[in-house]
């Protein structure tokens, strides 16, 4: 890399690399909350990147322990890296996989190569537009429960206002929606999985040792989560097989998918069972044994996919909603515009969200895109080169991980303008393409074939929730709010987001 003009900070130790220096810089940056509600958060969250890029240029090499990483900033290089051209040459590193193995496993997010291709093919149909329409009623149903809760809190309050911690409510709502859309026929068990999986996630992230009582708690929780998943999966499979047995082959009115259910689990299970049957060997001798092994494999794979979508679906949505409510609570003008749009479309569709109206919610769409730009849940993208590749004029050797500082790119004033650190949804009035100098500078859901398969679901969910809640309530930031974004895998509010909630009075 030096021969190509790319340098970087020298490792401070053989096994630690630059981690100690990075940790010291971040600890100092996070020592205090931000002085004001400023969206200039890159120096706070990525002080190592800011300092090293000023010294060595925007692209440089540093060491994440024993893993060498290339921070890459050139947008054309990033576009080519994330394209289908290098789909099999780049993937998740061993360190990345180990970091989330307990609460994600080998699901789509962490898969590489042919395994990723197969899993993406199986999962993708569950997020087609026609399938998403079936999830709308679940999202509405869960949001109505929040409406009821907030109405009750306001009615019981002696004042016409109540302070709530919006991030807690959005986390619970997103978890409820995931449980409902993934396991509609086993909703309560799905909610229990969500609670245990959330606890497992926190334990895994904060675990500083691979041994001792912490590891025992992780293993115990993991076993409990997987046991619950297996109960639901095998129960759904048995019910589907029983239903199919009661119908003759010439009854084509009902698709096989219908037997498994229209929730995410049912759709994935139907796809996996179909793929297994297509691949079943024609020989009779070992057929039963091989089919049993295939069923065990698909159950394990399906379990990891469910864990993956619990994590990614919940994490992305509750953070998007939390940060969006924070931005709207501090911007009365945009909150008013969003509410007026929501009221208009709800009135036209019988006071309930309709799938066809979602694409016409332009103001809400602009607000959500700007929220994703300023407070993108995933602040970086990381891939490891499994073979030596060439990107433009840049040669990337095998074993080097590529690190894309998404948050820094989203706030770059040379790309977005001098107002890059301001909340200005109008920049997306003509879409992403015209929002900045290069549309590649906006990648909250990654880019290319490995982009987030559930991004349309996340945006649909966010629009429905915002539309319903804005139409009935007003939101203002509490004086107790302390602006302190932090990164714990994802970009989160350290102290939550306390909001003053009131009924909306037309």
PDB file of C-alpha atoms in Angstrom, residues 324 328 331-345 357-371 423-430 459 463 466-467 470:
ATOM      1  CA  UNK A 324     -36.432  10.890  13.327  1.00  0.00           C
ATOM      2  CA  UNK A 328     -38.966  16.359  14.305  1.00  0.00           C
ATOM      3  CA  UNK A 331     -38.000  21.119  14.201  1.00  0.00           C
ATOM      4  CA  UNK A 332     -41.653  22.267  14.603  1.00  0.00           C
ATOM      5  CA  UNK A 333     -41.862  23.348  10.945  1.00  0.00           C
ATOM      6  CA  UNK A 334     -41.021  19.939   9.519  1.00  0.00           C
ATOM      7  CA  UNK A 335     -43.130  18.200  12.139  1.00  0.00           C
ATOM      8  CA  UNK A 336     -46.100  20.325  11.054  1.00  0.00           C
ATOM      9  CA  UNK A 337     -45.482  19.580   7.359  1.00  0.00           C
ATOM     10  CA  UNK A 338     -45.204  15.841   8.026  1.00  0.00           C
ATOM     11  CA  UNK A 339     -48.394  15.843  10.112  1.00  0.00           C
ATOM     12  CA  UNK A 340     -50.395  17.728   7.498  1.00  0.00           C
ATOM     13  CA  UNK A 341     -49.319  15.261   4.841  1.00  0.00           C
ATOM     14  CA  UNK A 342     -50.169  12.292   7.086  1.00  0.00           C
ATOM     15  CA  UNK A 343     -53.628  13.714   7.926  1.00  0.00           C
ATOM     16  CA  UNK A 344     -54.366  14.383   4.255  1.00  0.00           C
ATOM     17  CA  UNK A 345     -53.577  10.854   3.098  1.00  0.00           C
ATOM     18  CA  UNK A 357     -50.426   5.711  -0.307  1.00  0.00           C
ATOM     19  CA  UNK A 358     -46.959   5.088   1.144  1.00  0.00           C
ATOM     20  CA  UNK A 359     -45.082   5.968  -2.038  1.00  0.00           C
ATOM     21  CA  UNK A 360     -46.951   9.297  -2.180  1.00  0.00           C
ATOM     22  CA  UNK A 361     -45.825  10.422   1.283  1.00  0.00           C
ATOM     23  CA  UNK A 362     -43.121  12.648  -0.177  1.00  0.00           C
ATOM     24  CA  UNK A 363     -42.506  14.840   2.877  1.00  0.00           C
ATOM     25  CA  UNK A 364     -42.164  11.849   5.187  1.00  0.00           C
ATOM     26  CA  UNK A 365     -39.873  10.225   2.633  1.00  0.00           C
ATOM     27  CA  UNK A 366     -37.592  13.269   2.555  1.00  0.00           C
ATOM     28  CA  UNK A 367     -37.500  13.417   6.358  1.00  0.00           C
ATOM     29  CA  UNK A 368     -36.589   9.732   6.680  1.00  0.00           C
ATOM     30  CA  UNK A 369     -33.810  10.004   4.095  1.00  0.00           C
ATOM     31  CA  UNK A 370     -32.341  13.014   5.881  1.00  0.00           C
ATOM     32  CA  UNK A 371     -32.560  11.187   9.206  1.00  0.00           C
ATOM     33  CA  UNK A 423     -31.306  18.961   9.212  1.00  0.00           C
ATOM     34  CA  UNK A 424     -32.619  19.943   5.781  1.00  0.00           C
ATOM     35  CA  UNK A 425     -34.955  17.290   4.321  1.00  0.00           C
ATOM     36  CA  UNK A 426     -35.576  19.495   1.279  1.00  0.00           C
ATOM     37  CA  UNK A 427     -32.204  18.381  -0.102  1.00  0.00           C
ATOM     38  CA  UNK A 428     -33.986  15.117  -1.045  1.00  0.00           C
ATOM     39  CA  UNK A 429     -36.936  16.845  -2.751  1.00  0.00           C
ATOM     40  CA  UNK A 430     -35.806  15.446  -6.124  1.00  0.00           C
ATOM     41  CA  UNK A 459     -38.964   2.289   5.133  1.00  0.00           C
ATOM     42  CA  UNK A 463     -43.669   5.571   7.264  1.00  0.00           C
ATOM     43  CA  UNK A 466     -44.790   8.028  11.770  1.00  0.00           C
ATOM     44  CA  UNK A 467     -47.980   8.590   9.816  1.00  0.00           C
ATOM     45  CA  UNK A 470     -48.013  12.170  13.997  1.00  0.00           C
TER      46      UNK A 470
END
